[in-house]
Amino acid sequence: MINTETILDLRKRLVALRRYLDIDAKLIEIANEEEKTFAPNFWNDAQEAEKIMKALNAEKKWVADYDKAVSLVDDLEVLFEFHKEGESSEQEVMDRYNESITVIEDLEFKNMLSDEGDNMGAVLQITAGAGGTESCDWASMLMRMYLMWAEKQGYKVKELNYQEGDVAGIKTVTLEIEGEYAFGWLKGENGVHRLVRISPFDSNAKRHTSFASIYVYPLADDSIEVAINPSEYEIITSRSSGAGGQNVNKVETKVQLTHFPTGIQISCSDSRSQHDNREKALQMLKSQLFEIELKKRQAQRDEIEASKMKIEWGSQIRNYVMHPYKLVKDVRTSEETGNVDAVMDGNINPFLKAYLMMMGQRNDE
């Protein structure tokens, strides 16, 4: 059960957050920027107007989340006083405390996401490893996990490329996750994810080990300048193939882009419009080139920091064990849980936070 000291500690963290986040300056900036939006010619330059609105909404979100944290702690203090008088239950107090601490911790962790690119959306690619149907099924399970995580975070997800497995699951899928700090949250997911379970595809009910790789990079927007020479890439079209439904009606709309200097290859079949798919493929190329530039800028950092976004087939980062016992464990941070079902339902924030904490502590050393 919490006590007066517990609430006092939350108050101190709120004071620190108000200072770190510079809430007072944000309020002034919001008022100034909102005044600009009232100008009659504000939307004459739609691209610039959208950039201002995006920045304005980001500032408002910081303030709104901070205000929510303050309100929850205020409510907690009132409930605690009621509890001392016998007018509220211990469970009610603990529920409000848990809600308060979650919002405060999310703000504290979000404030840690200060590297360039952290505040952007993300492109997440899942690729099944060797192992045929087993790995393809595992890749589809990971896709569901990230989709459910994104939904819980309030992010929008768009499927950019999908290649189904021969029997079940997927060979590869590329997802665009749109929302503030999506890349900052997910950047530690790069690497190989390993599953151990009794295979539903094995009539002998033997235990199988499957692998899938995750590659995450920031989704560059119009504010990022990346020069791409048209002579350095080639785009070819092909017939799209999908899981069924409307996908099967797409004709020669899938585009495959190859960037010669880097060897980057991108497939996009998101739209029925070949033009739209070309534009999206170029945006994904721009995003990956931006990530390469970020890596160059980080090259002087220590070895661990410099390799944190590297994707190698051998870089196993997390084990998901479903048999003979249940356990999900991150091999880098040692964060673990026995509630495998919750993890597969998208509750992966403890793992994401543990990684951010580890990297933050190493940067401070």
mmCIF file of C-alpha atoms in Angstrom:
data_model
loop_
_atom_site.group_PDB
_atom_site.id
_atom_site.type_symbol
_atom_site.label_atom_id
_atom_site.label_comp_id
_atom_site.label_asym_id
_atom_site.label_seq_id
_atom_site.Cartn_x
_atom_site.Cartn_y
_atom_site.Cartn_z
ATOM 1 C CA MET A 1 0.000 0.000 0.000
ATOM 2 C CA ILE A 2 1.259 3.487 -0.813
ATOM 3 C CA ASN A 3 1.847 6.166 1.807
ATOM 4 C CA THR A 4 2.383 9.931 2.014
ATOM 5 C CA GLU A 5 6.033 9.536 1.003
ATOM 6 C CA THR A 6 4.990 7.715 -2.157
ATOM 7 C CA ILE A 7 2.787 10.615 -3.232
ATOM 8 C CA LEU A 8 5.509 13.103 -2.316
ATOM 9 C CA ASP A 9 7.926 11.213 -4.571
ATOM 10 C CA LEU A 10 5.464 11.449 -7.476
ATOM 11 C CA ARG A 11 5.168 15.205 -6.849
ATOM 12 C CA LYS A 12 8.956 15.567 -7.020
ATOM 13 C CA ARG A 13 9.048 13.666 -10.301
ATOM 14 C CA LEU A 14 6.358 15.965 -11.708
ATOM 15 C CA VAL A 15 8.400 19.035 -10.710
ATOM 16 C CA ALA A 16 11.464 17.535 -12.404
ATOM 17 C CA LEU A 17 9.424 16.734 -15.522
ATOM 18 C CA ARG A 18 8.047 20.275 -15.713
ATOM 19 C CA ARG A 19 11.633 21.535 -15.684
ATOM 20 C CA TYR A 20 13.052 18.927 -18.098
ATOM 21 C CA LEU A 21 10.191 19.332 -20.547
ATOM 22 C CA ASP A 22 10.216 23.141 -20.144
ATOM 23 C CA ILE A 23 6.415 23.177 -19.998
ATOM 24 C CA ASP A 24 6.248 26.952 -19.433
ATOM 25 C CA ALA A 25 8.243 27.625 -22.611
ATOM 26 C CA LYS A 26 6.101 25.140 -24.519
ATOM 27 C CA LEU A 27 2.922 26.968 -23.454
ATOM 28 C CA ILE A 28 4.327 30.265 -24.788
ATOM 29 C CA GLU A 29 5.436 28.596 -28.013
ATOM 30 C CA ILE A 30 1.983 27.004 -28.480
ATOM 31 C CA ALA A 31 0.272 30.390 -28.055
ATOM 32 C CA ASN A 32 2.634 32.006 -30.584
ATOM 33 C CA GLU A 33 2.270 29.244 -33.159
ATOM 34 C CA GLU A 34 -1.521 29.109 -32.800
ATOM 35 C CA GLU A 35 -1.639 32.822 -33.545
ATOM 36 C CA LYS A 36 0.078 32.133 -36.868
ATOM 37 C CA THR A 37 -2.609 29.610 -37.824
ATOM 38 C CA PHE A 38 -5.295 32.328 -37.595
ATOM 39 C CA ALA A 39 -3.685 34.337 -40.413
ATOM 40 C CA PRO A 40 -5.865 34.414 -43.603
ATOM 41 C CA ASN A 41 -2.955 33.283 -45.795
ATOM 42 C CA PHE A 42 -1.759 30.507 -43.435
ATOM 43 C CA TRP A 43 -2.802 27.669 -45.761
ATOM 44 C CA ASN A 44 -1.496 29.311 -48.951
ATOM 45 C CA ASP A 45 1.667 27.235 -48.573
ATOM 46 C CA ALA A 46 0.068 23.921 -47.614
ATOM 47 C CA GLN A 47 3.378 22.084 -47.104
ATOM 48 C CA GLU A 48 4.761 24.724 -44.731
ATOM 49 C CA ALA A 49 1.400 24.957 -42.935
ATOM 50 C CA GLU A 50 1.336 21.198 -42.360
ATOM 51 C CA LYS A 51 4.883 21.331 -40.983
ATOM 52 C CA ILE A 52 3.853 24.052 -38.500
ATOM 53 C CA MET A 53 0.705 22.138 -37.504
ATOM 54 C CA LYS A 54 2.697 18.961 -36.947
ATOM 55 C CA ALA A 55 5.172 20.758 -34.676
ATOM 56 C CA LEU A 56 2.313 22.506 -32.875
ATOM 57 C CA ASN A 57 0.446 19.259 -32.237
ATOM 58 C CA ALA A 58 3.659 17.675 -30.931
ATOM 59 C CA GLU A 59 4.094 20.496 -28.398
ATOM 60 C CA LYS A 60 0.440 20.219 -27.369
ATOM 61 C CA LYS A 61 0.824 16.473 -26.828
ATOM 62 C CA TRP A 62 3.727 17.018 -24.396
ATOM 63 C CA VAL A 63 1.679 19.531 -22.405
ATOM 64 C CA ALA A 64 -1.493 17.401 -22.485
ATOM 65 C CA ASP A 65 0.379 14.324 -21.232
ATOM 66 C CA TYR A 66 2.019 16.348 -18.463
ATOM 67 C CA ASP A 67 -1.358 17.822 -17.431
ATOM 68 C CA LYS A 68 -2.825 14.313 -17.382
ATOM 69 C CA ALA A 69 -0.038 13.158 -15.045
ATOM 70 C CA VAL A 70 -0.679 16.093 -12.699
ATOM 71 C CA SER A 71 -4.427 15.414 -12.705
ATOM 72 C CA LEU A 72 -3.914 11.727 -11.919
ATOM 73 C CA VAL A 73 -1.601 12.488 -8.984
ATOM 74 C CA ASP A 74 -4.117 15.058 -7.695
ATOM 75 C CA ASP A 75 -6.858 12.417 -7.864
ATOM 76 C CA LEU A 76 -4.566 9.879 -6.184
ATOM 77 C CA GLU A 77 -3.954 12.236 -3.275
ATOM 78 C CA VAL A 78 -7.696 12.778 -2.799
ATOM 79 C CA LEU A 79 -8.405 9.044 -2.990
ATOM 80 C CA PHE A 80 -5.636 8.369 -0.467
ATOM 81 C CA GLU A 81 -7.211 10.830 1.971
ATOM 82 C CA PHE A 82 -10.611 9.191 1.447
ATOM 83 C CA HIS A 83 -9.026 5.795 2.092
ATOM 84 C CA LYS A 84 -7.622 6.977 5.420
ATOM 85 C CA GLU A 85 -11.196 7.942 6.348
ATOM 86 C CA GLY A 86 -12.523 4.580 5.180
ATOM 87 C CA GLU A 87 -14.355 6.082 2.187
ATOM 88 C CA SER A 88 -12.368 4.416 -0.620
ATOM 89 C CA SER A 89 -10.857 0.963 -1.005
ATOM 90 C CA GLU A 90 -7.186 0.040 -1.117
ATOM 91 C CA GLN A 91 -7.744 -1.354 -4.608
ATOM 92 C CA GLU A 92 -9.097 1.988 -5.850
ATOM 93 C CA VAL A 93 -6.024 3.766 -4.496
ATOM 94 C CA MET A 94 -3.631 1.238 -6.046
ATOM 95 C CA ASP A 95 -5.403 1.380 -9.413
ATOM 96 C CA ARG A 96 -5.033 5.168 -9.501
ATOM 97 C CA TYR A 97 -1.405 4.913 -8.360
ATOM 98 C CA ASN A 98 -0.594 2.415 -11.119
ATOM 99 C CA GLU A 99 -2.287 4.655 -13.681
ATOM 100 C CA SER A 100 -0.320 7.676 -12.406
ATOM 101 C CA ILE A 101 3.054 5.949 -12.390
ATOM 102 C CA THR A 102 2.496 4.577 -15.921
ATOM 103 C CA VAL A 103 1.824 8.062 -17.351
ATOM 104 C CA ILE A 104 4.777 9.595 -15.480
ATOM 105 C CA GLU A 105 7.168 6.841 -16.548
ATOM 106 C CA ASP A 106 6.023 7.117 -20.163
ATOM 107 C CA LEU A 107 6.786 10.847 -20.068
ATOM 108 C CA GLU A 108 10.186 10.222 -18.479
ATOM 109 C CA PHE A 109 11.092 7.621 -21.087
ATOM 110 C CA LYS A 110 9.735 9.720 -23.945
ATOM 111 C CA ASN A 111 11.979 12.535 -22.722
ATOM 112 C CA MET A 112 14.950 10.138 -23.130
ATOM 113 C CA LEU A 113 14.208 9.839 -26.846
ATOM 114 C CA SER A 114 16.347 12.793 -27.846
ATOM 115 C CA ASP A 115 18.558 11.285 -30.583
ATOM 116 C CA GLU A 116 18.041 12.647 -34.071
ATOM 117 C CA GLY A 117 15.250 10.724 -35.765
ATOM 118 C CA ASP A 118 13.741 9.432 -32.511
ATOM 119 C CA ASN A 119 10.622 11.583 -32.880
ATOM 120 C CA MET A 120 9.801 10.207 -36.332
ATOM 121 C CA GLY A 121 7.495 7.462 -37.472
ATOM 122 C CA ALA A 122 9.016 4.088 -38.260
ATOM 123 C CA VAL A 123 9.238 1.523 -41.029
ATOM 124 C CA LEU A 124 9.382 -2.003 -39.623
ATOM 125 C CA GLN A 125 10.324 -4.978 -41.773
ATOM 126 C CA ILE A 126 9.827 -8.572 -40.613
ATOM 127 C CA THR A 127 11.584 -11.368 -42.496
ATOM 128 C CA ALA A 128 11.215 -15.074 -41.796
ATOM 129 C CA GLY A 129 14.454 -16.954 -41.213
ATOM 130 C CA ALA A 130 15.503 -20.364 -42.429
ATOM 131 C CA GLY A 131 13.034 -23.056 -41.455
ATOM 132 C CA GLY A 132 10.223 -22.798 -43.987
ATOM 133 C CA THR A 133 6.684 -22.903 -42.622
ATOM 134 C CA GLU A 134 7.783 -22.686 -38.979
ATOM 135 C CA SER A 135 9.640 -19.412 -39.474
ATOM 136 C CA CYS A 136 6.948 -17.968 -41.735
ATOM 137 C CA ASP A 137 4.348 -18.639 -39.044
ATOM 138 C CA TRP A 138 6.647 -17.047 -36.438
ATOM 139 C CA ALA A 139 7.037 -13.963 -38.656
ATOM 140 C CA SER A 140 3.231 -13.621 -38.831
ATOM 141 C CA MET A 141 3.018 -13.915 -35.021
ATOM 142 C CA LEU A 142 5.558 -11.094 -34.672
ATOM 143 C CA MET A 143 3.579 -9.010 -37.163
ATOM 144 C CA ARG A 144 0.465 -9.430 -35.019
ATOM 145 C CA MET A 145 2.469 -8.497 -31.892
ATOM 146 C CA TYR A 146 3.713 -5.236 -33.396
ATOM 147 C CA LEU A 147 0.292 -4.392 -34.850
ATOM 148 C CA MET A 148 -1.292 -4.804 -31.407
ATOM 149 C CA TRP A 149 1.502 -2.765 -29.802
ATOM 150 C CA ALA A 150 0.982 0.038 -32.330
ATOM 151 C CA GLU A 151 -2.764 0.030 -31.667
ATOM 152 C CA LYS A 152 -2.179 0.341 -27.915
ATOM 153 C CA GLN A 153 0.181 3.279 -28.569
ATOM 154 C CA GLY A 154 -2.404 5.020 -30.738
ATOM 155 C CA TYR A 155 -0.249 4.715 -33.884
ATOM 156 C CA LYS A 156 -1.536 4.248 -37.432
ATOM 157 C CA VAL A 157 -0.165 1.303 -39.420
ATOM 158 C CA LYS A 158 -0.018 0.851 -43.185
ATOM 159 C CA GLU A 159 1.081 -2.348 -44.930
ATOM 160 C CA LEU A 160 3.629 -1.408 -47.605
ATOM 161 C CA ASN A 161 4.747 -4.813 -48.815
ATOM 162 C CA TYR A 162 3.469 -8.313 -48.052
ATOM 163 C CA GLN A 163 4.745 -11.679 -49.255
ATOM 164 C CA GLU A 164 2.886 -14.653 -47.841
ATOM 165 C CA GLY A 165 4.462 -17.975 -46.958
ATOM 166 C CA ASP A 166 4.058 -21.019 -49.199
ATOM 167 C CA VAL A 167 2.000 -22.920 -46.598
ATOM 168 C CA ALA A 168 1.277 -20.490 -43.767
ATOM 169 C CA GLY A 169 2.397 -17.176 -42.332
ATOM 170 C CA ILE A 170 4.551 -14.639 -44.174
ATOM 171 C CA LYS A 171 7.968 -14.602 -45.802
ATOM 172 C CA THR A 172 8.327 -10.855 -45.350
ATOM 173 C CA VAL A 173 6.196 -7.815 -44.553
ATOM 174 C CA THR A 174 6.969 -4.104 -44.360
ATOM 175 C CA LEU A 175 4.841 -1.908 -42.109
ATOM 176 C CA GLU A 176 4.751 1.873 -41.926
ATOM 177 C CA ILE A 177 4.028 2.924 -38.327
ATOM 178 C CA GLU A 178 2.913 6.519 -38.248
ATOM 179 C CA GLY A 179 3.088 8.405 -34.968
ATOM 180 C CA GLU A 180 5.360 10.532 -32.831
ATOM 181 C CA TYR A 181 8.403 8.697 -31.460
ATOM 182 C CA ALA A 182 7.502 5.388 -33.122
ATOM 183 C CA PHE A 183 11.122 4.989 -34.271
ATOM 184 C CA GLY A 184 12.514 6.064 -30.892
ATOM 185 C CA TRP A 185 10.476 3.369 -29.161
ATOM 186 C CA LEU A 186 11.204 0.634 -31.704
ATOM 187 C CA LYS A 187 14.857 1.280 -32.616
ATOM 188 C CA GLY A 188 16.046 -1.374 -30.161
ATOM 189 C CA GLU A 189 14.003 -4.093 -31.890
ATOM 190 C CA ASN A 190 16.546 -4.531 -34.685
ATOM 191 C CA GLY A 191 17.912 -8.049 -34.690
ATOM 192 C CA VAL A 192 16.878 -11.684 -34.606
ATOM 193 C CA HIS A 193 13.908 -12.875 -32.542
ATOM 194 C CA ARG A 194 13.976 -16.591 -31.605
ATOM 195 C CA LEU A 195 10.949 -18.772 -30.839
ATOM 196 C CA VAL A 196 10.971 -22.152 -29.087
ATOM 197 C CA ARG A 197 7.682 -24.101 -29.049
ATOM 198 C CA ILE A 198 5.883 -27.340 -29.855
ATOM 199 C CA SER A 199 5.181 -26.994 -33.561
ATOM 200 C CA PRO A 200 1.497 -27.031 -34.622
ATOM 201 C CA PHE A 201 2.750 -28.220 -38.030
ATOM 202 C CA ASP A 202 4.572 -31.290 -36.683
ATOM 203 C CA SER A 203 2.399 -34.392 -36.296
ATOM 204 C CA ASN A 204 4.978 -35.788 -33.855
ATOM 205 C CA ALA A 205 4.565 -32.742 -31.582
ATOM 206 C CA LYS A 206 8.279 -32.081 -31.456
ATOM 207 C CA ARG A 207 9.838 -28.913 -30.142
ATOM 208 C CA HIS A 208 11.033 -26.525 -32.848
ATOM 209 C CA THR A 209 13.202 -23.398 -32.866
ATOM 210 C CA SER A 210 12.313 -20.658 -35.351
ATOM 211 C CA PHE A 211 13.935 -17.341 -36.232
ATOM 212 C CA ALA A 212 12.763 -14.066 -37.756
ATOM 213 C CA SER A 213 14.636 -10.809 -38.225
ATOM 214 C CA ILE A 214 13.358 -7.316 -37.514
ATOM 215 C CA TYR A 215 14.720 -4.229 -39.240
ATOM 216 C CA VAL A 216 13.482 -0.806 -38.123
ATOM 217 C CA TYR A 217 14.409 2.562 -39.608
ATOM 218 C CA PRO A 218 13.013 6.110 -39.211
ATOM 219 C CA LEU A 219 10.323 7.273 -41.644
ATOM 220 C CA ALA A 220 11.789 10.435 -43.167
ATOM 221 C CA ASP A 221 9.277 13.222 -43.798
ATOM 222 C CA ASP A 222 9.385 16.429 -45.837
ATOM 223 C CA SER A 223 11.496 18.147 -43.188
ATOM 224 C CA ILE A 224 14.411 15.792 -43.977
ATOM 225 C CA GLU A 225 16.570 16.753 -46.950
ATOM 226 C CA VAL A 226 18.108 13.728 -48.673
ATOM 227 C CA ALA A 227 19.393 14.151 -52.229
ATOM 228 C CA ILE A 228 18.731 11.152 -54.491
ATOM 229 C CA ASN A 229 20.250 11.107 -57.973
ATOM 230 C CA PRO A 230 17.757 9.563 -60.455
ATOM 231 C CA SER A 231 20.641 7.898 -62.316
ATOM 232 C CA GLU A 232 21.570 5.953 -59.158
ATOM 233 C CA TYR A 233 18.389 3.869 -58.893
ATOM 234 C CA GLU A 234 16.171 1.698 -61.050
ATOM 235 C CA ILE A 235 12.459 0.992 -60.653
ATOM 236 C CA ILE A 236 10.761 -1.991 -62.277
ATOM 237 C CA THR A 237 7.115 -3.013 -62.019
ATOM 238 C CA SER A 238 5.566 -6.415 -61.491
ATOM 239 C CA ARG A 239 2.230 -7.985 -60.677
ATOM 240 C CA SER A 240 1.270 -7.739 -57.014
ATOM 241 C CA SER A 241 0.433 -10.850 -55.024
ATOM 242 C CA GLY A 242 -1.244 -10.820 -51.657
ATOM 243 C CA ALA A 243 -3.287 -12.729 -49.136
ATOM 244 C CA GLY A 244 -6.464 -12.340 -51.142
ATOM 245 C CA GLY A 245 -9.328 -9.871 -51.083
ATOM 246 C CA GLN A 246 -8.664 -6.645 -52.933
ATOM 247 C CA ASN A 247 -4.960 -7.454 -53.267
ATOM 248 C CA VAL A 248 -5.597 -9.952 -56.044
ATOM 249 C CA ASN A 249 -7.162 -7.220 -58.192
ATOM 250 C CA LYS A 250 -3.947 -5.194 -58.364
ATOM 251 C CA VAL A 251 -2.334 -5.423 -61.786
ATOM 252 C CA GLU A 252 1.172 -4.150 -62.751
ATOM 253 C CA THR A 253 1.317 -1.808 -59.773
ATOM 254 C CA LYS A 254 3.976 -3.371 -57.535
ATOM 255 C CA VAL A 255 7.272 -1.528 -57.820
ATOM 256 C CA GLN A 256 10.723 -2.810 -56.982
ATOM 257 C CA LEU A 257 13.445 -0.214 -56.483
ATOM 258 C CA THR A 258 17.189 -0.864 -56.492
ATOM 259 C CA HIS A 259 19.639 1.796 -55.311
ATOM 260 C CA PHE A 260 22.988 1.031 -56.954
ATOM 261 C CA PRO A 261 25.466 2.853 -54.624
ATOM 262 C CA THR A 262 24.155 1.166 -51.463
ATOM 263 C CA GLY A 263 22.562 -2.005 -52.830
ATOM 264 C CA ILE A 264 19.287 -1.136 -51.037
ATOM 265 C CA GLN A 265 16.307 -2.991 -52.513
ATOM 266 C CA ILE A 266 12.721 -1.958 -51.776
ATOM 267 C CA SER A 267 9.388 -3.503 -52.782
ATOM 268 C CA CYS A 268 6.135 -1.601 -52.438
ATOM 269 C CA SER A 269 2.622 -2.749 -53.314
ATOM 270 C CA ASP A 270 0.617 -0.586 -50.924
ATOM 271 C CA SER A 271 -1.523 1.184 -53.527
ATOM 272 C CA ARG A 272 -3.361 0.317 -56.731
ATOM 273 C CA SER A 273 -1.630 3.339 -58.229
ATOM 274 C CA GLN A 274 1.785 2.625 -59.706
ATOM 275 C CA HIS A 275 2.654 6.310 -59.259
ATOM 276 C CA ASP A 276 1.793 6.186 -55.544
ATOM 277 C CA ASN A 277 3.876 3.043 -55.091
ATOM 278 C CA ARG A 278 6.833 4.715 -56.839
ATOM 279 C CA GLU A 279 6.542 7.708 -54.500
ATOM 280 C CA LYS A 280 6.315 5.459 -51.439
ATOM 281 C CA ALA A 281 9.323 3.396 -52.549
ATOM 282 C CA LEU A 282 11.344 6.595 -53.002
ATOM 283 C CA GLN A 283 10.274 7.769 -49.539
ATOM 284 C CA MET A 284 11.412 4.432 -48.057
ATOM 285 C CA LEU A 285 14.747 4.806 -49.886
ATOM 286 C CA LYS A 286 15.057 8.331 -48.515
ATOM 287 C CA SER A 287 14.330 6.982 -45.039
ATOM 288 C CA GLN A 288 17.030 4.308 -45.265
ATOM 289 C CA LEU A 289 19.575 6.799 -46.643
ATOM 290 C CA PHE A 290 18.685 9.093 -43.744
ATOM 291 C CA GLU A 291 19.320 6.233 -41.322
ATOM 292 C CA ILE A 292 22.709 5.621 -42.951
ATOM 293 C CA GLU A 293 23.518 9.302 -42.454
ATOM 294 C CA LEU A 294 22.477 9.033 -38.805
ATOM 295 C CA LYS A 295 24.856 6.108 -38.364
ATOM 296 C CA LYS A 296 27.706 8.142 -39.866
ATOM 297 C CA ARG A 297 27.054 10.937 -37.393
ATOM 298 C CA GLN A 298 27.057 8.458 -34.526
ATOM 299 C CA ALA A 299 30.287 6.759 -35.653
ATOM 300 C CA GLN A 300 32.365 8.496 -32.990
ATOM 301 C CA ARG A 301 30.277 7.099 -30.140
ATOM 302 C CA ASP A 302 31.266 4.022 -28.200
ATOM 303 C CA GLU A 303 31.014 0.627 -29.848
ATOM 304 C CA ILE A 304 27.713 -0.396 -28.253
ATOM 305 C CA GLU A 305 26.004 2.881 -29.117
ATOM 306 C CA ALA A 306 27.315 2.784 -32.674
ATOM 307 C CA SER A 307 25.968 -0.739 -33.256
ATOM 308 C CA LYS A 308 22.582 -0.370 -31.612
ATOM 309 C CA MET A 309 20.696 -0.068 -34.893
ATOM 310 C CA LYS A 310 22.785 -2.581 -36.829
ATOM 311 C CA ILE A 311 20.841 -5.487 -38.305
ATOM 312 C CA GLU A 312 22.763 -8.729 -38.715
ATOM 313 C CA TRP A 313 21.274 -12.188 -39.079
ATOM 314 C CA GLY A 314 23.383 -13.414 -36.163
ATOM 315 C CA SER A 315 22.435 -10.584 -33.791
ATOM 316 C CA GLN A 316 19.894 -12.464 -31.679
ATOM 317 C CA ILE A 317 18.244 -10.063 -29.239
ATOM 318 C CA ARG A 318 15.274 -11.846 -27.684
ATOM 319 C CA ASN A 319 14.073 -15.376 -26.927
ATOM 320 C CA TYR A 320 10.405 -16.353 -26.781
ATOM 321 C CA VAL A 321 10.049 -19.757 -25.115
ATOM 322 C CA MET A 322 6.626 -21.444 -25.095
ATOM 323 C CA HIS A 323 7.795 -24.966 -24.185
ATOM 324 C CA PRO A 324 8.795 -26.622 -21.852
ATOM 325 C CA TYR A 325 8.205 -23.451 -19.802
ATOM 326 C CA LYS A 326 6.969 -19.967 -20.653
ATOM 327 C CA LEU A 327 9.501 -17.146 -20.788
ATOM 328 C CA VAL A 328 10.362 -14.118 -22.894
ATOM 329 C CA LYS A 329 13.875 -12.819 -22.219
ATOM 330 C CA ASP A 330 15.908 -10.064 -23.848
ATOM 331 C CA VAL A 331 19.516 -11.218 -24.102
ATOM 332 C CA ARG A 332 20.874 -7.643 -24.007
ATOM 333 C CA THR A 333 19.055 -6.191 -21.004
ATOM 334 C CA SER A 334 18.056 -9.437 -19.189
ATOM 335 C CA GLU A 335 14.482 -8.063 -19.018
ATOM 336 C CA GLU A 336 12.146 -11.052 -18.819
ATOM 337 C CA THR A 337 8.590 -12.145 -18.137
ATOM 338 C CA GLY A 338 6.735 -15.431 -17.872
ATOM 339 C CA ASN A 339 3.578 -13.897 -19.351
ATOM 340 C CA VAL A 340 4.259 -14.853 -22.961
ATOM 341 C CA ASP A 341 0.622 -14.354 -24.000
ATOM 342 C CA ALA A 342 0.684 -10.705 -22.879
ATOM 343 C CA VAL A 343 3.873 -10.081 -24.865
ATOM 344 C CA MET A 344 2.399 -11.641 -27.995
ATOM 345 C CA ASP A 345 -0.656 -9.416 -27.485
ATOM 346 C CA GLY A 346 1.581 -6.372 -27.897
ATOM 347 C CA ASN A 347 2.592 -5.622 -24.301
ATOM 348 C CA ILE A 348 6.262 -5.089 -25.122
ATOM 349 C CA ASN A 349 6.850 -1.679 -23.495
ATOM 350 C CA PRO A 350 8.840 -3.139 -20.566
ATOM 351 C CA PHE A 351 11.355 -4.550 -23.090
ATOM 352 C CA LEU A 352 11.470 -1.300 -25.073
ATOM 353 C CA LYS A 353 11.958 0.738 -21.888
ATOM 354 C CA ALA A 354 14.660 -1.599 -20.544
ATOM 355 C CA TYR A 355 16.641 -1.125 -23.756
ATOM 356 C CA LEU A 356 16.287 2.682 -23.627
ATOM 357 C CA MET A 357 17.361 2.677 -19.984
ATOM 358 C CA MET A 358 20.412 0.562 -20.769
ATOM 359 C CA MET A 359 21.480 2.793 -23.656
ATOM 360 C CA GLY A 360 20.835 5.945 -21.624
ATOM 361 C CA GLN A 361 22.984 4.704 -18.751
ATOM 362 C CA ARG A 362 25.841 3.764 -21.101
ATOM 363 C CA ASN A 363 25.707 7.171 -22.760
ATOM 364 C CA ASP A 364 26.016 8.810 -19.346
ATOM 365 C CA GLU A 365 29.132 6.846 -18.398
#
